[in-house]
Structure formats: C-alpha cells, structure tokens
Amino acid sequence: MLTPSVLLFLVFFMSPLAYLLAFSVFRFDQVELVRPAFVTDNYAAIFSDSYGRQIVLRTVRVGAVTTVITLILGYVLAHRLLYARGLERTALTAIVLSPLVISEVILSYGWFALLAPNSGLLPAVSQTLRLAPIRLLNTEAAIVIGLTQSTLVYMTLTLQAALLAIDPVHLRAAAALGASPFQVFRRITLPLSLPGILSGCLLVFALSCSSFAVPQFLGGNQVPMLSTYIYNLDSTMVNYPRAAAASVVLLILVGITLYGFASIVERLRDRMGITLERQA
Amino acid sequence: MIGRLASYLVAAIIMAPVAVTIGTSLTRTSYLTFPPQGLSFGWYTAAARDRDMARALVVSIEVAAVAAAIATPMAVGASLSLARYRFGGKGALNSLLLGPLMIPAISYAIGMLFFLTAIHQIGTLSGLIAGHVIVTFPFALRAVASSLSAVQPELERGAAILGASPLVVFRRITMPLIAPGLMASALFCFLVSLNTFTVTVFIAGPGIQTLPLLIFIRTQYLVSPDLSAMATLVLIGSWAMIVVLEKSFGLRNLMRQV
C-alpha cells in the first residue's frame, strides 16, 4: 500500500532533485545551453563576484530581519491570545491564521497594490506628514514587510504553544516572592519559552529565505534574493546550470537552518525537561 | 492595555493586503487606488467577461481536482502502512513523503523543470499535475494520518478475528471511520493546489495558465482593478472552503508545519 506513493516520490520528487544536483555541475553553453560535465564554475560564479555574494547576503539579511520583527510582533500576539476571551479571542485567532489560507500570490498582490506608487495610500500618508514621496516597492523593506506578514502566523502559533506550556504556578510563585512583572517575564517566562522562540525563529527564517512570490512581487529584479535570482536565471538568462547551483545553495542554507536549530531546540528541551505540546 | 492595543495594531497589519485587495476592486477609477473612489461592482463584470481569466480559472480547478483525487487515495495507502505495520526505514520513508514541505519550493521547481524537460513532459497538463500531486501530498498524508490515529486498531482487529478479509475490514470499518479525514484531505489538497504558485511558474510552460500565474503575469504588464476583483473572488472562494474545513476537521491539524 506504501509502494504507489514511494514510487511516485522516487520518480517525481527524488529524480528532479537528482537532476538539480547534476545540472548544478554541468557546463553552461551559449548554443546548447547545457553540456554534461563536472565543473564547479556555477557555484564559484555565485560566490566569486560581488553581485552573487550580495544576493546570498541579502537573502540571509532579509531572512534575519524578518525573523527578528516577526519574533517581536508574534510575541505581542501570542501573549494577547493567552488572555483574550470570547469574541476577541475568536477574531484575533481568525486574523492570525488567515495568511495560512490565503494564496501567497494574493497576499503579495495586496501588498503590491498597497505599496505601488500610484495607489493613493502611500502618497496620502507622505502628503499628510509633509514628507518626500515614500518609495517602497522594489526595496528590501517591501520584501521584509510582505514576508513578516505572511510568516507571522507560524511564529505566533509556535510561541503560543510555548507560552501555554508554562505552568502559571511558576509565575504566581515568582510574583508572590516579590518579583516585578518585568522580572517575572525576564527570569521565568522568557527562559521557559526559549525553545518555542528558537523553533519559531527557525521556521520563519527558513520560510523567509526560500519564499519566492513575495520577493518577486515586491522586490522584483532590482533587489534580487536567491529565489528571484533563480527565476531570473531561468526565465531571462536561460543559464540553467547556474540556476541549479543557486537552488542547491538555497537548499543547503535552508537545510542547515532547519537542522541546526532543530538540534538546539532538542537540547534545550532535554535540559529543561519540558515537552512542548504543539497544540493550543 | 498597551499589549492589547499593540496586538490589534499587528492584527491590522495582517489584514492590510486583504483590505487593499478588496478595496481596490470596488473603485470606480480605472487605476488601483485605496481607499476606493466611489463604489462599484463594475470591475467584477469586467473580470467575468475576461476570457483569459475564465480559462485560467478552469485550468486551476482542473489541476487542483485531479491532484486532490490522486494524492488522497495514495495518502490513505501510505498512512495505513505507516500506522499499522512495523518495518525498517519507516522514519526515512515518512520524511521522504513529507519532504516537499522541508525543501524550498523553488529548488524543487527547478529540478522538476529539468526532469520534465528530459522526459518531454514540460509544459504539459500531466507534468503540471504531477508537480501539484507532490506539493499537495504531505498535506494529504497529514490529514489522513491524523484521522487514522483516532481509529482504535481493536475495531479492525475485532473485525479480522470475526473473519473479515483485509479488504472488507478496510471497506466496512476503517474507511467509514476516516471518511471525514478523507474529505478534509481532498478539500485541503484542492485548496493548496489552487494556491500553488512557485512550482507552476517553472513547469507550466507558455501554453498553460493557472489563476496565480495569470495574476503574476498581469502585475508585470498591466495592473488594473479587474485583477483585484479576480483576486477577491479567489479569496472568497478560499474562505468558503476554509470554513467548511474548519467546521468539519479543525484547521490546526492540517496546517502544522514540520
């Protein structure tokens, strides 16, 4: 009963990945496009010139900035969700979950329409504040905004689960022993939710680095990340070997993140002896 | 108090692109503007009259329906084996089948582009469907597995002891018990496929256009409020499906990442 799905995955999942690895060491040829070979030029091209390095750096930077902002906003939401009741809780939960079920294309399109120079809102804001016209579309900031909004749900859900797993007895005990609310947060809540924070960060960083729709709609070719660079290599430059190499670099970046953070989280869990139930 | 206000502000940010999409679709102007100037459904009739949009919608639905119809039964077979039998390499197989969630969609998409080109299936509907089956499969597996985990194996064993063949056990015991899970799996696969963008961009080829692809291509050339109208219709359609899913199954079971 397992055979059909395993066969399906061998053919349509593993083979494409094998092709990806193979193409990444093939040679780019002006005429034939791709020539079988075993060269490391495609990887070297990404890391040797400053343009390629800039793209890798931007990918990591956008991922990191998005992760930090998401962590702060996610904590605000998760904390509020702990205390919200009734209608407030239902509405807040629905809003937090909504990006999960809306197509990334539609979310990106919405931000695109919001940030587009002629769409009313931004010019109106800059006029009221008497600022110079704000240009956000095709900037890194636009990508970070879009990614923050679409990945916030993962951070919030993870943090919420972590906060729920903390026994309120500890908080009350600390308060009874004279700790201020800030001390309770810093000495009890924060350390106990650390595994949740880390696993939320891992997820958001991996998702942000590998997102394609958001950077394509909001950054375009002017501020390429690895994913949009790959698209450009494929669609306009038809340099398949280098597109393959860039995809492998992205794959490794995301893989290392997921593996590294997962083991940190595992170790923290062991040390603290708490199990995080991922359900709210 | 500050925490409450801050959380509402963040909630407003989350809703911003949705509000803008809906808002810009209602404008009377011929360009995108928010808040909308005037109020009209004119752009919806314009979208409805657009032949390309109608065709893209049909292609999207076709691909999503076929992908869901393939992924769900396969997920039943896989999760039954994974849940009911003991064998070596189970963990590895499980991570293989959840693999599409773990790697960047764009890396898979590029590999699939090379692979489909090699087997002369690039730009075909069947190639596109194959890609969508892989992308939706982990969600199907999770939905089916989680409803299967609620079925007590004793019921199946009891039926087997009373002389039911494995097929009869499945048809009379397991299948009716996991029916809501199958429903959720199919609907969810449909939704995921409908929204799949990255894989489609790379393997659909010039002849096939799904709705997300059409929205993407149009934003590069001509942006007009009828695009917002189309996007709003997709939003409403997705929400309707989500409500059904949430009522029948609970979304969190389906959405858990990693």
Coordinates of C-alpha atoms in Angstrom, one line a residue:
Chain A
M1 CA 0.0 0.0 0.0
L2 CA 3.0 2.2 0.5
T3 CA 4.5 1.2 -2.9
P4 CA 2.5 3.6 -5.1
S5 CA 3.4 6.7 -3.1
V6 CA 7.0 5.7 -2.7
L7 CA 7.2 5.1 -6.5
L8 CA 5.6 8.4 -7.2
F9 CA 8.1 10.2 -4.9
L10 CA 11.1 8.3 -6.5
V11 CA 10.0 9.4 -9.9
F12 CA 8.6 12.9 -9.4
F13 CA 10.5 14.0 -6.3
M14 CA 13.8 12.3 -6.0
S15 CA 14.6 12.3 -9.7
P16 CA 14.0 16.1 -10.1
L17 CA 16.3 16.6 -7.1
A18 CA 18.9 14.3 -8.7
Y19 CA 18.6 16.4 -11.9
L20 CA 19.0 19.5 -9.9
L21 CA 22.3 18.3 -8.4
A22 CA 23.5 17.0 -11.8
F23 CA 22.7 20.3 -13.6
S24 CA 24.5 22.3 -11.0
V25 CA 27.8 20.8 -12.1
F26 CA 27.1 20.9 -15.8
R27 CA 28.6 23.5 -18.1
F28 CA 26.7 26.4 -19.5
D29 CA 26.9 26.6 -23.2
Q30 CA 25.8 29.6 -25.4
V31 CA 24.4 27.3 -28.1
E32 CA 23.4 24.0 -26.5
L33 CA 22.6 25.8 -23.2
V34 CA 23.6 22.8 -21.1
R35 CA 26.6 20.5 -21.6
P36 CA 27.2 17.5 -19.4
A37 CA 30.4 18.0 -17.4
F38 CA 31.7 18.1 -13.9
V39 CA 32.6 21.6 -13.1
T40 CA 32.3 23.8 -10.0
D41 CA 32.1 27.0 -12.1
N42 CA 28.5 27.6 -11.3
Y43 CA 29.0 27.6 -7.6
A44 CA 32.1 29.6 -8.0
A45 CA 30.2 32.2 -10.1
I46 CA 27.8 32.8 -7.2
F47 CA 30.4 33.3 -4.6
S48 CA 33.3 34.9 -6.6
D49 CA 31.7 38.0 -7.9
S50 CA 30.3 40.7 -5.7
Y51 CA 26.8 40.6 -7.3
G52 CA 26.4 36.9 -6.4
R53 CA 27.7 37.4 -2.9
Q54 CA 25.4 40.3 -2.4
I55 CA 22.4 38.1 -3.3
V56 CA 23.4 35.4 -0.8
L57 CA 24.0 38.1 1.8
R58 CA 20.7 39.8 1.0
T59 CA 18.8 36.5 1.3
V60 CA 20.3 35.9 4.8
R61 CA 19.8 39.5 5.9
V62 CA 16.2 39.7 4.7
G63 CA 15.5 36.4 6.5
A64 CA 17.2 37.6 9.7
V65 CA 15.5 40.9 9.8
T66 CA 12.1 39.3 9.1
T67 CA 12.7 36.8 11.8
V68 CA 13.5 39.5 14.4
I69 CA 10.5 41.6 13.5
T70 CA 8.3 38.5 13.4
L71 CA 9.5 37.4 16.8
I72 CA 8.5 40.8 18.4
L73 CA 5.1 41.0 16.7
G74 CA 4.5 37.3 17.3
Y75 CA 5.2 37.7 21.0
V76 CA 2.7 40.5 21.2
L77 CA 0.0 38.4 19.5
A78 CA 0.8 35.2 21.4
H79 CA 0.8 37.0 24.7
R80 CA -2.6 38.7 24.0
L81 CA -4.1 35.4 22.8
L82 CA -3.3 33.9 26.2
Y83 CA -5.6 36.4 27.9
A84 CA -8.2 37.1 25.3
R85 CA -11.6 35.5 25.7
G86 CA -14.8 35.3 23.8
L87 CA -15.2 37.3 20.6
E88 CA -11.8 39.0 20.9
R89 CA -10.1 35.6 21.0
T90 CA -12.1 34.2 18.1
A91 CA -11.5 37.3 15.9
L92 CA -7.8 37.5 16.8
T93 CA -7.3 33.8 16.1
A94 CA -9.1 34.1 12.8
I95 CA -6.9 37.1 11.7
V96 CA -3.7 35.4 12.9
L97 CA -4.5 32.2 11.0
S98 CA -5.8 33.9 7.8
P99 CA -2.4 34.2 5.9
L100 CA -2.1 30.4 6.1
V101 CA -5.1 30.0 3.9
I102 CA -4.7 32.9 1.5
S103 CA -2.6 32.3 -1.5
E104 CA 0.8 33.9 -1.3
V105 CA 0.2 35.4 -4.7
I106 CA -2.9 37.2 -3.4
L107 CA -1.1 38.4 -0.3
S108 CA 1.8 39.6 -2.4
Y109 CA -0.6 41.2 -4.9
G110 CA -2.3 43.0 -2.0
W111 CA 1.0 44.5 -0.7
F112 CA 1.9 45.3 -4.3
A113 CA -1.3 47.3 -4.7
L114 CA -0.7 48.9 -1.3
L115 CA 2.9 49.9 -2.0
A116 CA 2.5 50.8 -5.7
P117 CA 3.4 54.4 -6.2
N118 CA 0.1 55.5 -7.7
S119 CA -2.2 53.7 -5.3
G120 CA -3.4 56.5 -3.1
L121 CA -2.4 55.4 0.4
L122 CA 1.3 55.9 0.4
P123 CA 1.2 59.3 -1.3
A124 CA -1.6 60.3 1.1
V125 CA 0.5 59.4 4.1
S126 CA 3.5 61.2 2.9
Q127 CA 1.4 64.3 2.0
T128 CA -0.2 64.4 5.4
L129 CA 3.2 64.1 7.1
R130 CA 4.7 66.5 4.6
L131 CA 7.4 64.0 3.8
A132 CA 9.1 63.4 0.5
P133 CA 7.2 60.8 -1.5
I134 CA 7.9 57.4 0.0
R135 CA 9.0 54.7 -2.4
L136 CA 8.7 51.2 -1.0
L137 CA 8.0 49.0 -4.0
N138 CA 11.2 47.2 -5.2
T139 CA 13.1 47.7 -2.0
E140 CA 14.3 45.3 0.7
A141 CA 11.9 46.9 3.1
A142 CA 9.0 46.0 1.0
I143 CA 10.1 42.3 0.9
V144 CA 10.6 42.3 4.7
I145 CA 7.1 43.8 5.2
G146 CA 5.5 41.2 2.9
L147 CA 7.4 38.3 4.5
T148 CA 6.7 39.5 8.0
Q149 CA 3.0 39.5 7.4
S150 CA 2.9 36.1 5.7
T151 CA 5.2 34.2 8.2
L152 CA 3.9 35.8 11.4
V153 CA 1.3 33.1 11.8
Y154 CA 4.0 30.4 12.2
M155 CA 5.8 32.4 14.8
T156 CA 2.6 33.2 16.7
L157 CA 1.4 29.6 16.8
T158 CA 4.8 28.3 18.0
L159 CA 5.1 31.0 20.7
Q160 CA 1.5 30.5 21.8
A161 CA 2.1 26.8 22.3
A162 CA 5.3 27.5 24.2
L163 CA 3.6 30.1 26.5
L164 CA 0.7 27.7 27.1
A165 CA 3.1 25.0 28.2
I166 CA 4.3 27.2 31.1
D167 CA 2.7 26.4 34.3
P168 CA 1.2 29.6 35.7
V169 CA 2.1 28.4 39.2
H170 CA 5.7 29.4 38.5
L171 CA 4.6 32.9 37.5
R172 CA 2.5 33.3 40.6
A173 CA 5.2 31.9 42.8
A174 CA 7.7 34.5 41.4
A175 CA 5.2 37.3 41.9
A176 CA 4.4 36.2 45.4
L177 CA 8.2 36.2 46.2
G178 CA 8.3 39.9 45.2
A179 CA 9.3 39.8 41.5
S180 CA 8.1 42.7 39.4
P181 CA 6.1 41.9 36.2
F182 CA 9.2 42.6 34.2
Q183 CA 11.4 40.3 36.4
V184 CA 8.8 37.6 36.1
F185 CA 8.9 37.9 32.3
R186 CA 12.8 38.0 32.1
R187 CA 13.5 35.3 34.7
I188 CA 10.6 32.9 34.2
T189 CA 8.6 33.4 31.1
L190 CA 11.4 34.2 28.7
P191 CA 13.7 31.3 29.6
L192 CA 10.8 28.8 29.7
S193 CA 9.6 29.9 26.3
L194 CA 13.1 29.9 24.8
P195 CA 12.7 26.5 22.9
G196 CA 9.5 27.9 21.4
I197 CA 11.2 31.1 20.4
L198 CA 14.1 29.2 18.8
S199 CA 11.8 26.8 16.8
G200 CA 9.6 29.7 15.7
C201 CA 12.7 31.6 14.5
L202 CA 14.0 28.6 12.7
L203 CA 10.7 28.1 10.8
V204 CA 10.3 31.8 9.9
F205 CA 14.0 32.2 8.8
A206 CA 13.7 29.1 6.6
L207 CA 10.4 30.2 5.1
S208 CA 11.6 33.8 4.5
C209 CA 14.8 32.7 2.8
S210 CA 13.0 30.3 0.5
S211 CA 9.9 32.4 -0.3
F212 CA 9.6 33.3 -4.0
A213 CA 6.2 35.0 -4.5
V214 CA 6.8 37.8 -2.0
P215 CA 10.3 38.9 -3.2
Q216 CA 9.2 38.5 -6.8
F217 CA 6.2 40.8 -6.4
L218 CA 7.7 43.3 -4.0
G219 CA 11.4 43.3 -4.9
G220 CA 11.5 42.2 -8.5
N221 CA 14.9 42.1 -10.2
Q222 CA 16.0 45.3 -8.6
V223 CA 16.6 43.7 -5.2
P224 CA 17.2 40.0 -6.0
M225 CA 17.2 37.3 -3.3
L226 CA 18.3 33.8 -4.1
S227 CA 14.8 32.7 -5.2
T228 CA 14.2 35.7 -7.5
Y229 CA 17.7 35.4 -8.9
I230 CA 17.0 31.7 -9.7
Y231 CA 13.8 32.8 -11.5
N232 CA 15.7 35.4 -13.5
L233 CA 18.5 32.9 -14.4
D234 CA 15.8 30.6 -15.7
S235 CA 13.4 32.9 -17.4
T236 CA 15.7 35.6 -19.0
M237 CA 19.2 34.4 -18.8
V238 CA 18.4 30.7 -19.5
N239 CA 21.6 29.8 -17.6
Y240 CA 20.2 26.5 -16.2
P241 CA 23.4 25.3 -14.6
R242 CA 23.8 28.4 -12.6
A243 CA 20.1 28.4 -11.7
A244 CA 20.6 24.8 -10.4
A245 CA 23.7 25.8 -8.4
A246 CA 21.8 28.7 -6.8
S247 CA 18.9 26.4 -6.0
V248 CA 21.3 24.0 -4.3
V249 CA 22.9 26.9 -2.3
L250 CA 19.4 27.8 -1.1
L251 CA 18.6 24.2 -0.3
I252 CA 21.7 23.9 1.8
L253 CA 21.1 27.3 3.5
V254 CA 17.6 26.2 4.5
G255 CA 18.7 22.7 5.4
I256 CA 21.4 23.9 7.7
T257 CA 19.0 26.3 9.4
L258 CA 16.4 23.6 10.0
Y259 CA 18.9 21.0 11.2
G260 CA 20.9 23.4 13.4
F261 CA 18.0 25.0 15.1
A262 CA 16.2 21.7 15.5
S263 CA 19.1 20.2 17.4
I264 CA 19.4 23.3 19.6
V265 CA 15.7 23.1 20.4
E266 CA 16.1 19.4 21.1
R267 CA 19.0 20.0 23.6
L268 CA 17.1 22.8 25.3
R269 CA 14.1 20.6 25.7
D270 CA 16.2 17.8 27.3
R271 CA 17.9 20.2 29.7
M272 CA 14.7 21.8 30.8
G273 CA 12.8 18.6 30.9
I274 CA 9.7 20.1 29.4
T275 CA 7.8 18.8 26.5
L276 CA 6.2 21.2 24.1
E277 CA 2.8 20.1 23.0
R278 CA 2.3 21.7 19.6
Q279 CA -1.4 22.2 20.1
A280 CA -3.3 25.0 21.5
Chain B
M1 CA -3.7 47.7 27.9
I2 CA -0.7 48.5 25.8
G3 CA -0.4 44.8 25.0
R4 CA -4.0 44.8 23.8
L5 CA -3.6 47.9 21.6
A6 CA -0.3 46.6 20.1
S7 CA -1.9 43.2 19.3
Y8 CA -4.8 45.0 17.5
L9 CA -2.3 47.0 15.5
V10 CA -0.4 43.9 14.5
A11 CA -3.8 42.3 13.5
A12 CA -4.5 45.3 11.3
I13 CA -1.1 44.9 9.6
I14 CA -2.0 41.2 8.9
M15 CA -5.3 42.3 7.3
A16 CA -3.8 45.2 5.3
P17 CA -3.2 43.4 2.0
V18 CA -6.6 41.7 2.1
A19 CA -8.3 45.0 2.8
V20 CA -6.4 46.7 -0.1
T21 CA -7.2 43.8 -2.5
I22 CA -10.9 44.1 -1.7
G23 CA -10.9 47.9 -1.6
T24 CA -9.1 48.4 -4.9
S25 CA -11.6 46.1 -6.6
L26 CA -14.5 48.3 -5.7
T27 CA -13.2 51.6 -7.1
R28 CA -14.8 53.5 -9.9
T29 CA -11.4 54.7 -11.2
S30 CA -9.6 52.8 -14.0
Y31 CA -6.4 52.5 -11.9
L32 CA -5.7 51.0 -8.5
T33 CA -6.5 53.3 -5.6
F34 CA -7.0 52.9 -1.9
P35 CA -9.3 53.8 -0.3
P36 CA -11.6 53.2 -3.3
Q37 CA -13.1 56.3 -5.0
G38 CA -16.7 55.7 -5.4
L39 CA -18.2 52.2 -5.1
S40 CA -19.0 49.9 -8.0
F41 CA -19.0 46.3 -8.9
G42 CA -18.1 47.2 -12.5
W43 CA -14.7 45.6 -12.3
Y44 CA -16.3 42.3 -11.3
T45 CA -18.3 42.2 -14.5
A46 CA -15.2 43.2 -16.4
A47 CA -13.3 40.2 -14.7
A48 CA -16.2 37.9 -15.5
R49 CA -16.1 38.9 -19.2
D50 CA -12.3 38.3 -19.4
R51 CA -11.8 35.1 -21.4
D52 CA -8.3 34.6 -20.2
M53 CA -9.3 34.8 -16.6
A54 CA -12.2 32.3 -17.2
R55 CA -9.8 29.9 -18.9
A56 CA -7.2 30.2 -16.1
L57 CA -9.9 29.5 -13.5
V58 CA -10.9 26.3 -15.4
V59 CA -7.3 25.1 -15.7
S60 CA -6.7 25.9 -12.0
I61 CA -9.8 23.9 -10.9
E62 CA -9.0 21.0 -13.3
V63 CA -5.4 20.7 -12.0
A64 CA -6.5 21.0 -8.3
A65 CA -9.3 18.5 -8.7
V66 CA -7.1 15.9 -10.4
A67 CA -4.2 16.5 -7.9
A68 CA -6.5 16.0 -5.0
A69 CA -8.1 12.9 -6.5
I70 CA -4.6 11.3 -6.9
A71 CA -3.0 12.5 -3.7
T72 CA -5.8 11.5 -1.3
P73 CA -6.1 7.7 -2.1
M74 CA -2.3 7.4 -2.2
A75 CA -2.1 9.1 1.2
V76 CA -4.6 6.6 2.6
G77 CA -2.4 3.7 1.4
A78 CA 0.8 5.3 2.7
S79 CA -0.6 6.3 6.1
L80 CA -2.3 2.9 6.6
S81 CA 1.1 1.1 6.1
L82 CA 2.9 3.6 8.2
A83 CA 0.4 3.4 11.1
R84 CA -0.4 -0.3 11.1
Y85 CA 2.7 -2.2 10.1
R86 CA 6.2 -2.4 11.6
F87 CA 9.1 -2.3 9.2
G88 CA 12.6 -0.9 8.9
G89 CA 13.2 2.5 7.4
K90 CA 9.8 3.8 8.5
G91 CA 11.2 7.1 9.7
A92 CA 13.1 7.6 6.4
L93 CA 10.0 6.9 4.3
N94 CA 8.0 9.2 6.4
S95 CA 10.4 12.0 5.9
L96 CA 10.6 11.3 2.2
L97 CA 6.9 11.7 1.9
L98 CA 6.9 14.9 3.9
G99 CA 10.0 16.1 2.0
P100 CA 8.2 18.7 -0.2
L101 CA 7.5 20.7 3.0
M102 CA 11.1 20.6 4.1
I103 CA 12.8 22.0 1.0
P104 CA 12.4 25.3 -0.7
A105 CA 9.6 25.0 -3.3
I106 CA 11.8 26.9 -5.8
S107 CA 14.6 24.3 -5.6
Y108 CA 12.1 21.5 -6.3
A109 CA 10.5 23.6 -9.1
I110 CA 13.9 24.0 -10.9
G111 CA 14.7 20.3 -10.6
M112 CA 11.2 19.4 -11.8
L113 CA 11.8 21.7 -14.8
F114 CA 14.9 19.8 -15.8
F115 CA 13.3 16.4 -15.2
L116 CA 10.1 17.2 -17.1
T117 CA 12.2 18.6 -20.0
A118 CA 14.2 15.4 -20.1
I119 CA 11.1 13.2 -20.3
H120 CA 9.4 15.6 -22.7
Q121 CA 6.6 16.5 -20.4
I122 CA 7.4 20.1 -19.8
G123 CA 4.6 22.5 -20.4
T124 CA 2.0 19.7 -20.4
L125 CA -1.0 19.4 -18.2
S126 CA 0.1 16.0 -16.9
G127 CA 3.5 17.3 -15.9
L128 CA 1.9 20.2 -14.0
I129 CA -0.4 17.8 -12.3
A130 CA 2.5 15.6 -11.3
G131 CA 4.2 18.6 -9.7
H132 CA 1.0 19.5 -7.8
V133 CA 0.5 16.0 -6.6
I134 CA 3.9 16.1 -5.0
V135 CA 3.3 19.5 -3.4
T136 CA -0.1 18.6 -2.0
F137 CA 0.8 15.0 -0.9
P138 CA 2.3 16.0 2.5
F139 CA -0.9 17.7 3.5
A140 CA -3.0 14.8 2.4
L141 CA -0.7 12.4 4.3
R142 CA -1.1 14.5 7.5
A143 CA -4.8 14.9 7.2
V144 CA -5.4 11.2 6.6
A145 CA -2.8 10.1 9.3
S146 CA -4.3 12.3 11.9
S147 CA -7.8 10.9 11.4
L148 CA -6.4 7.4 11.2
S149 CA -4.7 7.9 14.6
A150 CA -8.1 8.4 16.1
V151 CA -9.3 5.0 14.9
Q152 CA -8.8 2.2 17.5
P153 CA -6.9 -0.7 16.0
E154 CA -9.0 -3.0 18.2
L155 CA -12.0 -2.3 16.0
E156 CA -10.1 -3.5 12.9
R157 CA -8.6 -6.5 14.8
G158 CA -12.1 -7.4 16.0
A159 CA -13.5 -7.5 12.5
A160 CA -10.5 -9.5 11.3
I161 CA -11.0 -12.1 14.1
L162 CA -14.6 -12.4 13.2
G163 CA -13.5 -13.5 9.7
A164 CA -13.4 -10.2 7.6
S165 CA -10.8 -10.1 4.9
P166 CA -8.4 -7.1 5.0
L167 CA -10.3 -5.5 2.1
V168 CA -13.6 -5.9 4.0
V169 CA -12.1 -4.6 7.2
F170 CA -10.9 -1.5 5.2
R171 CA -14.2 -1.0 3.4
R172 CA -16.6 -1.6 6.4
I173 CA -14.5 -0.4 9.4
T174 CA -11.5 1.8 8.6
M175 CA -12.9 3.7 5.6
P176 CA -16.2 4.9 7.2
L177 CA -14.3 5.9 10.3
I178 CA -11.8 8.1 8.4
A179 CA -14.3 9.4 5.9
P180 CA -14.2 13.0 7.4
G181 CA -10.4 12.9 7.2
L182 CA -10.6 11.9 3.5
M183 CA -13.0 14.7 2.8
A184 CA -10.7 17.2 4.6
S185 CA -7.6 15.8 2.8
A186 CA -9.3 16.2 -0.6
L187 CA -10.5 19.7 0.1
F188 CA -7.2 20.8 1.5
C189 CA -5.2 19.4 -1.4
F190 CA -7.6 21.2 -3.7
L191 CA -7.0 24.4 -1.9
V192 CA -3.2 24.0 -1.7
S193 CA -3.0 23.2 -5.4
L194 CA -5.3 26.1 -6.3
N195 CA -2.9 28.4 -4.4
T196 CA 0.4 26.8 -5.6
F197 CA 2.5 29.3 -7.5
T198 CA 6.2 28.6 -7.4
V199 CA 6.1 25.2 -8.9
T200 CA 3.6 26.3 -11.5
V201 CA 5.7 29.2 -12.7
F202 CA 8.6 27.0 -13.6
I203 CA 6.8 24.0 -15.1
A204 CA 3.6 25.2 -16.6
G205 CA 5.1 26.5 -19.9
P206 CA 3.7 29.2 -22.1
G207 CA 0.5 27.3 -23.1
I208 CA -0.9 26.7 -19.6
Q209 CA -2.0 29.4 -17.3
T210 CA -3.4 28.9 -13.8
L211 CA -5.0 31.8 -11.8
P212 CA -2.0 32.6 -9.6
L213 CA 0.2 32.6 -12.8
L214 CA -2.2 34.9 -14.6
I215 CA -2.3 37.4 -11.6
F216 CA 1.5 37.3 -11.6
I217 CA 1.9 37.9 -15.3
R218 CA -0.6 40.7 -15.3
T219 CA 1.1 42.6 -12.5
Q220 CA 4.2 42.7 -14.6
Y221 CA 2.4 44.4 -17.6
L222 CA -1.0 45.9 -16.9
V223 CA -2.4 46.3 -13.4
S224 CA -6.0 47.3 -13.3
P225 CA -8.8 46.9 -10.7
D226 CA -10.2 43.9 -12.5
L227 CA -7.2 42.0 -11.2
S228 CA -8.2 43.0 -7.7
A229 CA -11.7 41.8 -8.4
M230 CA -10.4 38.4 -9.6
A231 CA -8.2 38.1 -6.5
T232 CA -11.1 39.0 -4.3
L233 CA -13.2 36.2 -5.9
V234 CA -10.4 33.7 -5.2
L235 CA -10.2 35.0 -1.6
I236 CA -13.9 34.5 -1.1
G237 CA -13.8 31.0 -2.7
S238 CA -10.9 30.0 -0.4
W239 CA -12.6 31.3 2.6
A240 CA -15.7 29.3 1.9
M241 CA -13.6 26.2 1.7
I242 CA -11.7 27.1 4.9
V243 CA -15.0 27.5 6.8
V244 CA -16.1 24.0 5.6
L245 CA -12.7 22.6 6.6
E246 CA -12.6 24.2 10.0
K247 CA -16.2 23.1 10.8
S248 CA -15.5 19.5 9.7
F249 CA -12.0 19.0 10.8
G250 CA -10.2 21.8 12.5
L251 CA -7.6 23.7 10.6
R252 CA -4.7 23.3 13.0
N253 CA -4.4 19.6 12.4
L254 CA -3.8 20.3 8.8
M255 CA -1.6 23.3 8.9
R256 CA 1.1 22.2 11.3
Q257 CA 4.4 22.8 9.7
V258 CA 7.4 20.4 10.2

